[in-house]
PDB file of C-alpha atoms and ligand atoms in Angstrom:
ATOM      1  CA  MET A 263     -40.268   3.841  34.857  1.00  0.00           C
ATOM      2  CA  GLY A 264     -38.989   6.184  37.393  1.00  0.00           C
ATOM      3  CA  TRP A 265     -41.504   8.405  39.329  1.00  0.00           C
ATOM      4  CA  GLY A 266     -40.099  11.559  37.652  1.00  0.00           C
ATOM      5  CA  ARG A 267     -40.433  10.123  34.090  1.00  0.00           C
ATOM      6  CA  PHE A 268     -43.886   8.751  34.934  1.00  0.00           C
ATOM      7  CA  LEU A 269     -45.152  12.177  36.189  1.00  0.00           C
ATOM      8  CA  ARG A 270     -43.647  14.005  33.205  1.00  0.00           C
ATOM      9  CA  CYS A 271     -45.340  11.589  30.945  1.00  0.00           C
ATOM     10  CA  GLN A 272     -48.605  11.879  32.676  1.00  0.00           C
ATOM     11  CA  ALA A 273     -48.383  15.769  32.784  1.00  0.00           C
ATOM     12  CA  GLY A 274     -47.773  15.648  28.902  1.00  0.00           C
ATOM     13  CA  ARG A 275     -50.896  13.590  28.419  1.00  0.00           C
ATOM     14  CA  TRP A 276     -53.069  15.830  30.714  1.00  0.00           C
ATOM     15  CA  ALA A 277     -51.703  18.826  28.804  1.00  0.00           C
ATOM     16  CA  ALA A 278     -52.516  17.362  25.529  1.00  0.00           C
ATOM     17  CA  CYS A 279     -56.149  16.628  26.827  1.00  0.00           C
ATOM     18  CA  GLY A 280     -56.363  20.245  27.815  1.00  0.00           C
ATOM     19  CA  ILE A 281     -55.207  21.419  24.459  1.00  0.00           C
ATOM     20  CA  ASP A 282     -57.766  19.031  22.841  1.00  0.00           C
ATOM     21  CA  LEU A 283     -60.444  20.735  25.022  1.00  0.00           C
ATOM     22  CA  ILE A 284     -59.548  24.215  24.059  1.00  0.00           C
ATOM     23  CA  TYR A 285     -58.596  23.523  20.584  1.00  0.00           C
ATOM     24  CA  PRO A 286     -60.528  20.321  19.485  1.00  0.00           C
ATOM     25  CA  PRO A 287     -58.802  18.564  16.458  1.00  0.00           C
ATOM     26  CA  ARG A 288     -60.417  19.754  13.136  1.00  0.00           C
ATOM     27  CA  CYS A 289     -60.323  18.450   9.803  1.00  0.00           C
ATOM     28  CA  PRO A 290     -57.937  20.859   7.980  1.00  0.00           C
ATOM     29  CA  ILE A 291     -60.092  20.693   4.739  1.00  0.00           C
ATOM     30  CA  CYS A 292     -63.692  21.305   6.084  1.00  0.00           C
ATOM     31  CA  GLN A 293     -63.023  22.522   9.445  1.00  0.00           C
ATOM     32  CA  ARG A 294     -65.486  20.525  11.165  1.00  0.00           C
ATOM     33  CA  GLU A 295     -64.477  19.432  14.615  1.00  0.00           C
ATOM     34  CA  ALA A 296     -63.778  15.739  15.294  1.00  0.00           C
ATOM     35  CA  ARG A 297     -66.638  15.620  17.866  1.00  0.00           C
ATOM     36  CA  ASP A 298     -69.087  17.082  15.283  1.00  0.00           C
ATOM     37  CA  GLN A 299     -68.620  13.765  13.380  1.00  0.00           C
ATOM     38  CA  THR A 300     -68.325  11.284  16.001  1.00  0.00           C
ATOM     39  CA  GLY A 301     -70.795  12.596  18.463  1.00  0.00           C
ATOM     40  CA  GLY A 302     -74.578  13.068  18.080  1.00  0.00           C
ATOM     41  CA  ALA A 303     -77.529  10.967  17.353  1.00  0.00           C
ATOM     42  CA  GLY A 304     -76.138   8.502  14.860  1.00  0.00           C
ATOM     43  CA  GLN A 305     -75.095  11.171  12.373  1.00  0.00           C
ATOM     44  CA  VAL A 306     -72.372  11.725   9.779  1.00  0.00           C
ATOM     45  CA  GLU A 307     -69.026  10.327   8.982  1.00  0.00           C
ATOM     46  CA  GLU A 308     -66.618   8.311  11.005  1.00  0.00           C
ATOM     47  CA  TRP A 309     -63.698  10.354  12.143  1.00  0.00           C
ATOM     48  CA  ASN A 310     -60.455   8.855  11.007  1.00  0.00           C
ATOM     49  CA  PRO A 311     -58.011  10.388  13.216  1.00  0.00           C
ATOM     50  CA  ASP A 312     -55.286   8.289  11.777  1.00  0.00           C
ATOM     51  CA  PRO A 313     -52.465   8.740  14.286  1.00  0.00           C
ATOM     52  CA  SER A 314     -48.890  10.109  13.308  1.00  0.00           C
ATOM     53  CA  PRO A 315     -47.337   9.670  10.635  1.00  0.00           C
ATOM     54  CA  TRP A 316     -50.672  10.815   9.141  1.00  0.00           C
ATOM     55  CA  ALA A 317     -50.886  13.834  11.373  1.00  0.00           C
ATOM     56  CA  ASN A 318     -53.317  16.664   9.770  1.00  0.00           C
ATOM     57  CA  ALA A 319     -55.858  13.922   9.734  1.00  0.00           C
ATOM     58  CA  VAL A 320     -58.488  14.589   7.030  1.00  0.00           C
ATOM     59  CA  CYS A 321     -62.025  13.349   8.015  1.00  0.00           C
ATOM     60  CA  GLY A 322     -63.492  10.478   6.270  1.00  0.00           C
ATOM     61  CA  ALA A 323     -65.982  12.605   4.084  1.00  0.00           C
ATOM     62  CA  CYS A 324     -63.090  14.986   2.717  1.00  0.00           C
ATOM     63  CA  THR A 325     -60.717  11.874   2.200  1.00  0.00           C
ATOM     64  CA  ARG A 326     -63.417  10.347   0.040  1.00  0.00           C
ATOM     65  CA  GLU A 327     -64.382  13.326  -1.891  1.00  0.00           C
ATOM     66  CA  LEU A 328     -60.686  14.499  -2.641  1.00  0.00           C
ATOM     67  CA  SER A 329     -59.292  11.197  -3.263  1.00  0.00           C
ATOM     68  CA  ALA A 330     -62.191   9.848  -5.509  1.00  0.00           C
ATOM     69  CA  ASP A 331     -60.898   9.939  -9.166  1.00  0.00           C
ATOM     70  CA  ALA A 332     -61.019   7.850 -12.424  1.00  0.00           C
ATOM     71  CA  GLY A 333     -58.123   5.526 -12.952  1.00  0.00           C
ATOM     72  CA  ARG A 334     -55.288   7.532 -14.446  1.00  0.00           C
ATOM     73  CA  CYS A 335     -52.186   6.490 -16.725  1.00  0.00           C
ATOM     74  CA  LEU A 336     -49.126   6.430 -14.293  1.00  0.00           C
ATOM     75  CA  ARG A 337     -46.892   7.672 -17.173  1.00  0.00           C
ATOM     76  CA  CYS A 338     -48.863  10.826 -18.272  1.00  0.00           C
ATOM     77  CA  GLY A 339     -51.763  11.369 -15.774  1.00  0.00           C
ATOM     78  CA  GLU A 340     -54.592  11.147 -18.489  1.00  0.00           C
ATOM     79  CA  VAL A 341     -57.633   9.179 -17.495  1.00  0.00           C
ATOM     80  CA  GLY A 342     -57.447   5.664 -18.573  1.00  0.00           C
ATOM     81  CA  GLY A 343     -54.241   3.813 -19.487  1.00  0.00           C
ATOM     82  CA  SER A 344     -51.952   1.786 -17.124  1.00  0.00           C
ATOM     83  CA  ALA A 345     -48.538   1.889 -15.541  1.00  0.00           C
ATOM     84  CA  ASP A 346     -47.142   1.264 -19.009  1.00  0.00           C
ATOM     85  CA  GLY A 347     -48.775   4.260 -20.655  1.00  0.00           C
ATOM     86  CA  CYS A 348     -51.718   5.083 -22.808  1.00  0.00           C
ATOM     87  CA  ARG A 349     -52.395   6.329 -26.486  1.00  0.00           C
ATOM     88  CA  PHE A 350     -51.787   9.827 -25.296  1.00  0.00           C
ATOM     89  CA  CYS A 351     -48.455   9.527 -23.905  1.00  0.00           C
ATOM     90  CA  ARG A 352     -47.185   7.091 -26.578  1.00  0.00           C
ATOM     91  CA  GLN A 353     -47.654  10.089 -28.924  1.00  0.00           C
ATOM     92  CA  ARG A 354     -46.208  12.756 -26.630  1.00  0.00           C
ATOM     93  CA  HIS A 355     -43.477  11.024 -24.634  1.00  0.00           C
ATOM     94  CA  PRO A 356     -43.572  12.950 -21.278  1.00  0.00           C
ATOM     95  CA  ASP A 357     -40.216  14.176 -19.812  1.00  0.00           C
ATOM     96  CA  TRP A 358     -40.903  12.395 -16.466  1.00  0.00           C
ATOM     97  CA  ARG A 359     -40.853   8.653 -15.876  1.00  0.00           C
ATOM     98  CA  HIS A 360     -44.176   8.213 -13.911  1.00  0.00           C
ATOM     99  CA  ILE A 361     -46.774  10.613 -12.539  1.00  0.00           C
ATOM    100  CA  ALA A 362     -49.173  10.185  -9.396  1.00  0.00           C
ATOM    101  CA  VAL A 363     -52.077  12.566  -9.314  1.00  0.00           C
ATOM    102  CA  LEU A 364     -54.611  12.724  -6.389  1.00  0.00           C
ATOM    103  CA  SER A 365     -57.584  13.802  -8.413  1.00  0.00           C
ATOM    104  CA  THR A 366     -58.977  16.217 -10.944  1.00  0.00           C
ATOM    105  CA  TYR A 367     -58.681  20.034 -10.436  1.00  0.00           C
ATOM    106  CA  ALA A 368     -62.420  20.745  -9.816  1.00  0.00           C
ATOM    107  CA  GLY A 369     -64.946  21.060  -6.861  1.00  0.00           C
ATOM    108  CA  GLY A 370     -63.601  20.640  -3.396  1.00  0.00           C
ATOM    109  CA  LEU A 371     -60.078  19.742  -4.592  1.00  0.00           C
ATOM    110  CA  ARG A 372     -59.827  22.916  -6.686  1.00  0.00           C
ATOM    111  CA  GLU A 373     -60.902  24.955  -3.534  1.00  0.00           C
ATOM    112  CA  ALA A 374     -58.290  23.312  -1.341  1.00  0.00           C
ATOM    113  CA  VAL A 375     -55.539  23.848  -3.831  1.00  0.00           C
ATOM    114  CA  LEU A 376     -56.471  27.612  -3.897  1.00  0.00           C
ATOM    115  CA  ARG A 377     -56.597  27.721  -0.107  1.00  0.00           C
ATOM    116  CA  ALA A 378     -53.209  26.035   0.077  1.00  0.00           C
ATOM    117  CA  LYS A 379     -51.648  28.933  -2.059  1.00  0.00           C
ATOM    118  CA  ARG A 380     -52.649  31.553   0.609  1.00  0.00           C
ATOM    119  CA  PRO A 381     -50.364  32.449   3.484  1.00  0.00           C
ATOM    120  CA  ALA A 382     -52.262  30.553   6.128  1.00  0.00           C
ATOM    121  CA  GLY A 383     -52.552  27.436   3.689  1.00  0.00           C
ATOM    122  CA  ASP A 384     -49.683  25.446   4.973  1.00  0.00           C
ATOM    123  CA  GLU A 385     -52.022  23.144   7.009  1.00  0.00           C
ATOM    124  CA  VAL A 386     -53.983  22.359   3.895  1.00  0.00           C
ATOM    125  CA  SER A 387     -50.977  21.608   1.816  1.00  0.00           C
ATOM    126  CA  ALA A 388     -49.802  19.180   4.496  1.00  0.00           C
ATOM    127  CA  ALA A 389     -53.183  17.446   4.434  1.00  0.00           C
ATOM    128  CA  LEU A 390     -53.307  17.385   0.637  1.00  0.00           C
ATOM    129  CA  ALA A 391     -49.759  15.749   0.660  1.00  0.00           C
ATOM    130  CA  SER A 392     -50.962  13.088   3.205  1.00  0.00           C
ATOM    131  CA  LEU A 393     -53.891  12.197   0.910  1.00  0.00           C
ATOM    132  CA  LEU A 394     -51.779  12.054  -2.060  1.00  0.00           C
ATOM    133  CA  VAL A 395     -49.112   9.751  -0.459  1.00  0.00           C
ATOM    134  CA  ARG A 396     -51.750   7.578   1.090  1.00  0.00           C
ATOM    135  CA  LYS A 397     -53.582   6.954  -2.202  1.00  0.00           C
ATOM    136  CA  HIS A 398     -50.316   6.088  -4.068  1.00  0.00           C
ATOM    137  CA  SER A 399     -48.195   4.705  -1.415  1.00  0.00           C
ATOM    138  CA  ALA A 400     -47.468   1.447  -3.041  1.00  0.00           C
ATOM    139  CA  VAL A 401     -46.740   3.075  -6.422  1.00  0.00           C
ATOM    140  CA  ILE A 402     -44.547   5.778  -5.156  1.00  0.00           C
ATOM    141  CA  GLY A 403     -42.758   3.373  -2.842  1.00  0.00           C
ATOM    142  CA  SER A 404     -41.960   1.125  -5.902  1.00  0.00           C
ATOM    143  CA  TRP A 405     -40.191   4.184  -7.637  1.00  0.00           C
ATOM    144  CA  GLY A 406     -37.222   4.173  -5.186  1.00  0.00           C
ATOM    145  CA  VAL A 407     -37.066   7.879  -4.764  1.00  0.00           C
ATOM    146  CA  ASP A 408     -33.803   9.298  -3.305  1.00  0.00           C
ATOM    147  CA  ARG A 409     -34.897  13.011  -2.857  1.00  0.00           C
ATOM    148  CA  VAL A 410     -38.113  14.946  -2.938  1.00  0.00           C
ATOM    149  CA  VAL A 411     -37.939  18.450  -4.589  1.00  0.00           C
ATOM    150  CA  PRO A 412     -40.528  21.134  -5.232  1.00  0.00           C
ATOM    151  CA  VAL A 413     -41.223  23.019  -8.422  1.00  0.00           C
ATOM    152  CA  PRO A 414     -39.786  26.354  -7.564  1.00  0.00           C
ATOM    153  CA  MET A 415     -41.577  29.786  -7.447  1.00  0.00           C
ATOM    154  CA  HIS A 416     -39.644  32.931  -8.232  1.00  0.00           C
ATOM    155  CA  TRP A 417     -38.630  34.679  -5.072  1.00  0.00           C
ATOM    156  CA  TRP A 418     -40.406  37.803  -6.011  1.00  0.00           C
ATOM    157  CA  ARG A 419     -43.919  35.818  -6.446  1.00  0.00           C
ATOM    158  CA  ARG A 420     -43.185  33.908  -3.121  1.00  0.00           C
ATOM    159  CA  SER A 421     -42.629  37.129  -1.237  1.00  0.00           C
ATOM    160  CA  ILE A 422     -46.000  38.544  -2.446  1.00  0.00           C
ATOM    161  CA  ARG A 423     -47.807  35.180  -1.823  1.00  0.00           C
ATOM    162  CA  GLY A 424     -46.167  34.675   1.581  1.00  0.00           C
ATOM    163  CA  THR A 425     -46.017  30.811   0.853  1.00  0.00           C
ATOM    164  CA  SER A 426     -45.410  28.231  -1.757  1.00  0.00           C
ATOM    165  CA  SER A 427     -47.596  25.377  -1.807  1.00  0.00           C
ATOM    166  CA  ALA A 428     -45.282  23.314  -3.756  1.00  0.00           C
ATOM    167  CA  VAL A 429     -42.519  23.640  -0.953  1.00  0.00           C
ATOM    168  CA  GLU A 430     -45.044  22.773   1.773  1.00  0.00           C
ATOM    169  CA  LEU A 431     -46.405  19.861  -0.226  1.00  0.00           C
ATOM    170  CA  SER A 432     -42.970  18.451  -1.071  1.00  0.00           C
ATOM    171  CA  ARG A 433     -41.748  18.894   2.367  1.00  0.00           C
ATOM    172  CA  ARG A 434     -44.605  17.025   3.800  1.00  0.00           C
ATOM    173  CA  ILE A 435     -44.328  14.188   1.268  1.00  0.00           C
ATOM    174  CA  ALA A 436     -40.515  13.971   1.938  1.00  0.00           C
ATOM    175  CA  THR A 437     -41.323  13.386   5.636  1.00  0.00           C
ATOM    176  CA  LEU A 438     -44.108  10.754   4.872  1.00  0.00           C
ATOM    177  CA  LEU A 439     -41.766   8.771   2.593  1.00  0.00           C
ATOM    178  CA  GLY A 440     -38.714   9.149   4.919  1.00  0.00           C
ATOM    179  CA  VAL A 441     -36.513  10.459   2.145  1.00  0.00           C
ATOM    180  CA  PRO A 442     -34.372  13.729   2.047  1.00  0.00           C
ATOM    181  CA  TRP A 443     -35.945  17.031   0.844  1.00  0.00           C
ATOM    182  CA  SER A 444     -34.123  20.101  -0.788  1.00  0.00           C
ATOM    183  CA  ARG A 445     -34.630  22.774  -3.211  1.00  0.00           C
ATOM    184  CA  PRO A 446     -32.039  22.256  -5.933  1.00  0.00           C
ATOM    185  CA  LEU A 447     -34.162  23.902  -8.469  1.00  0.00           C
ATOM    186  CA  VAL A 448     -34.271  27.715  -8.844  1.00  0.00           C
ATOM    187  CA  ARG A 449     -36.486  29.890 -11.101  1.00  0.00           C
ATOM    188  CA  GLN A 450     -34.107  32.237 -12.393  1.00  0.00           C
ATOM    189  CA  ARG A 451     -36.499  34.589 -14.017  1.00  0.00           C
ATOM    190  CA  ALA A 452     -40.297  35.567 -13.250  1.00  0.00           C
ATOM    191  CA  THR A 453     -42.224  33.813 -16.011  1.00  0.00           C
ATOM    192  CA  ARG A 454     -45.733  35.102 -16.821  1.00  0.00           C
ATOM    193  CA  MET A 455     -48.482  32.835 -15.188  1.00  0.00           C
ATOM    194  CA  GLN A 456     -48.945  29.722 -17.398  1.00  0.00           C
ATOM    195  CA  ASN A 457     -52.661  30.060 -17.126  1.00  0.00           C
ATOM    196  CA  GLU A 458     -52.577  33.518 -18.637  1.00  0.00           C
ATOM    197  CA  LEU A 459     -51.108  32.188 -21.964  1.00  0.00           C
ATOM    198  CA  PRO A 460     -52.502  30.142 -24.804  1.00  0.00           C
ATOM    199  CA  ILE A 461     -51.532  26.523 -24.386  1.00  0.00           C
ATOM    200  CA  GLU A 462     -49.179  26.690 -27.587  1.00  0.00           C
ATOM    201  CA  ASP A 463     -47.173  29.516 -25.837  1.00  0.00           C
ATOM    202  CA  ARG A 464     -46.570  27.788 -22.419  1.00  0.00           C
ATOM    203  CA  PRO A 465     -43.561  25.769 -23.345  1.00  0.00           C
ATOM    204  CA  ARG A 466     -41.635  28.891 -24.543  1.00  0.00           C
ATOM    205  CA  ASN A 467     -42.631  30.762 -21.499  1.00  0.00           C
ATOM    206  CA  VAL A 468     -40.787  28.452 -19.166  1.00  0.00           C
ATOM    207  CA  GLN A 469     -37.998  27.558 -21.473  1.00  0.00           C
ATOM    208  CA  GLY A 470     -34.645  28.311 -19.743  1.00  0.00           C
ATOM    209  CA  ALA A 471     -36.548  29.571 -16.704  1.00  0.00           C
ATOM    210  CA  PHE A 472     -34.799  26.996 -14.355  1.00  0.00           C
ATOM    211  CA  ARG A 473     -31.410  26.288 -13.123  1.00  0.00           C
ATOM    212  CA  VAL A 474     -30.107  23.949 -10.328  1.00  0.00           C
ATOM    213  CA  ARG A 475     -27.829  25.009  -7.362  1.00  0.00           C
ATOM    214  CA  CYS A 476     -26.063  21.676  -7.262  1.00  0.00           C
ATOM    215  CA  ARG A 477     -25.237  18.485  -9.112  1.00  0.00           C
ATOM    216  CA  LEU A 478     -27.604  15.516  -8.628  1.00  0.00           C
ATOM    217  CA  ASP A 479     -25.530  12.744  -9.939  1.00  0.00           C
ATOM    218  CA  GLU A 480     -27.227   9.309 -10.021  1.00  0.00           C
ATOM    219  CA  GLU A 481     -30.143  10.741  -7.896  1.00  0.00           C
ATOM    220  CA  ARG A 482     -33.764   9.558  -8.393  1.00  0.00           C
ATOM    221  CA  ILE A 483     -35.873  12.686  -7.975  1.00  0.00           C
ATOM    222  CA  LEU A 484     -39.594  12.942  -7.039  1.00  0.00           C
ATOM    223  CA  LEU A 485     -40.681  16.411  -8.291  1.00  0.00           C
ATOM    224  CA  VAL A 486     -43.750  17.964  -6.569  1.00  0.00           C
ATOM    225  CA  ASP A 487     -46.289  20.554  -7.749  1.00  0.00           C
ATOM    226  CA  ASP A 488     -49.887  21.447  -6.846  1.00  0.00           C
ATOM    227  CA  VAL A 489     -51.506  21.447 -10.281  1.00  0.00           C
ATOM    228  CA  VAL A 490     -50.534  20.344 -13.707  1.00  0.00           C
ATOM    229  CA  THR A 491     -52.329  21.309 -16.985  1.00  0.00           C
ATOM    230  CA  THR A 492     -50.199  21.035 -19.956  1.00  0.00           C
ATOM    231  CA  GLY A 493     -47.128  19.832 -18.218  1.00  0.00           C
ATOM    232  CA  ALA A 494     -44.812  22.463 -19.734  1.00  0.00           C
ATOM    233  CA  THR A 495     -43.554  23.644 -16.355  1.00  0.00           C
ATOM    234  CA  LEU A 496     -42.943  20.043 -15.206  1.00  0.00           C
ATOM    235  CA  SER A 497     -41.179  19.239 -18.503  1.00  0.00           C
ATOM    236  CA  ALA A 498     -38.839  22.237 -18.190  1.00  0.00           C
ATOM    237  CA  CYS A 499     -37.966  21.130 -14.505  1.00  0.00           C
ATOM    238  CA  CYS A 500     -37.414  17.512 -15.584  1.00  0.00           C
ATOM    239  CA  ARG A 501     -35.022  18.486 -18.367  1.00  0.00           C
ATOM    240  CA  THR A 502     -32.936  20.755 -15.960  1.00  0.00           C
ATOM    241  CA  LEU A 503     -32.907  18.018 -13.200  1.00  0.00           C
ATOM    242  CA  ARG A 504     -31.642  15.404 -15.819  1.00  0.00           C
ATOM    243  CA  ALA A 505     -29.027  17.848 -17.187  1.00  0.00           C
ATOM    244  CA  ALA A 506     -27.811  18.058 -13.549  1.00  0.00           C
ATOM    245  CA  GLY A 507     -27.305  14.432 -13.312  1.00  0.00           C
ATOM    246  CA  ALA A 508     -30.497  13.181 -11.987  1.00  0.00           C
ATOM    247  CA  VAL A 509     -30.909   9.577 -13.389  1.00  0.00           C
ATOM    248  CA  THR A 510     -34.835   9.429 -13.104  1.00  0.00           C
ATOM    249  CA  VAL A 511     -37.517  12.158 -12.492  1.00  0.00           C
ATOM    250  CA  ASP A 512     -40.826  11.024 -11.230  1.00  0.00           C
ATOM    251  CA  VAL A 513     -43.706  13.398 -10.522  1.00  0.00           C
ATOM    252  CA  ALA A 514     -46.298  13.810  -7.780  1.00  0.00           C
ATOM    253  CA  VAL A 515     -49.075  16.376  -8.165  1.00  0.00           C
ATOM    254  CA  VAL A 516     -52.242  17.042  -6.129  1.00  0.00           C
ATOM    255  CA  ALA A 517     -54.507  17.974  -9.022  1.00  0.00           C
ATOM    256  CA  ARG A 518     -54.649  17.631 -12.864  1.00  0.00           C
ATOM    257  CA  ALA A 519     -56.588  20.186 -14.676  1.00  0.00           C
ATOM    258  CA  ASP A 520     -58.540  19.463 -17.779  1.00  0.00           C
ATOM    259  CA  ARG A 521     -57.211  21.481 -20.713  1.00  0.00           C
ATOM    260  CA  SER A 522     -60.452  23.213 -21.039  1.00  0.00           C
ATOM    261  CA  SER A 523     -60.315  24.479 -17.453  1.00  0.00           C
ATOM    262  CA  ALA A 524     -56.668  25.147 -17.767  1.00  0.00           C
ATOM    263  CA  ASP A 525     -55.522  26.980 -14.745  1.00  0.00           C
ATOM    264  CA  ALA A 526     -51.800  26.119 -14.288  1.00  0.00           C
TER     265      ALA A 526
HETATM  266 ZN1   ZN B 170     -63.229  17.092   6.278  1.00  0.00          ZN
HETATM  267 ZN1   ZN B 171     -50.453   7.987 -20.777  1.00  0.00          ZN
END
C-alpha cells in the first residue's frame, strides 16, 4: 500500500473514531448507547454490533424481545402449523405463497412499528427489516425472490405522513437479500384506513385499489408491509401482481395483529 493510500485509510479510521466519540452508536430501538451496555460493573446485555451488512445494529435485549414469537405457519402466518400449512389456511387459501412474520403486533414491537410510521422513523424501519431478514434468512433465501416490492401508500397519505414504512422496510430487505427493489404497485385511490372498518368490509375497501406501472412477467416477488391483520390489503396486492405476470408472490411483514387488536 502506498503512503498516500495508507494515510487516507488511517485518516478515515481516526475520523470514524471521532464520530463514534461525538455520536456513540445507539440501538435504534431502545436508543441506549453501546457503551451503556458493555461498560459498567458487570451489568446488562452484550452489545451485538454485528458489522455490515447488519448495520443499524439492534442491541441484544431488543433483538430478543422483538424476535421472540410462537412458531407460525409459513403459509398463512397463524400461530402453529408448518411450511405446508395449517387448518386455518387449508380453509382460507391465502393469495400469497408463503409469509414470514417477525412477531406479534404487541408490546415493544407495536411501539417500534408505530415509530417507524413517523417522519423520523426510517432508522427504526431499517432495524426492523434487519431483524426480520435475520430471523428468516434461510426460509426467505429458499423462496428464490427476484424482486422486493412494498405495499404502496396513496401519494396523498404519504405526503401527510412524510414517510412510508413499507417503502423503507422493503428497500432495506432488498439490500440485505441482494436483490432488486422497485415500486411497481400504485394505490390508485385513497382507501379508508382498514383499521377503521369492520373486518367483513375490508376486502371491498381495497378491491380495485391497486394497479401496476409495468409488466412483471415470470418474476418471483417478495411483497413487504409493516402490519397484517386480515390480509385483505396483501391479498389485493397479490392478485394485482399476478395479473401483471408475477409467477409467485411471497410476503414478509414485521408484525401480525390478532384480529381482536385489529389495527391494520
Ligand atoms: Zn435496544
Ligand atoms: Zn396456515
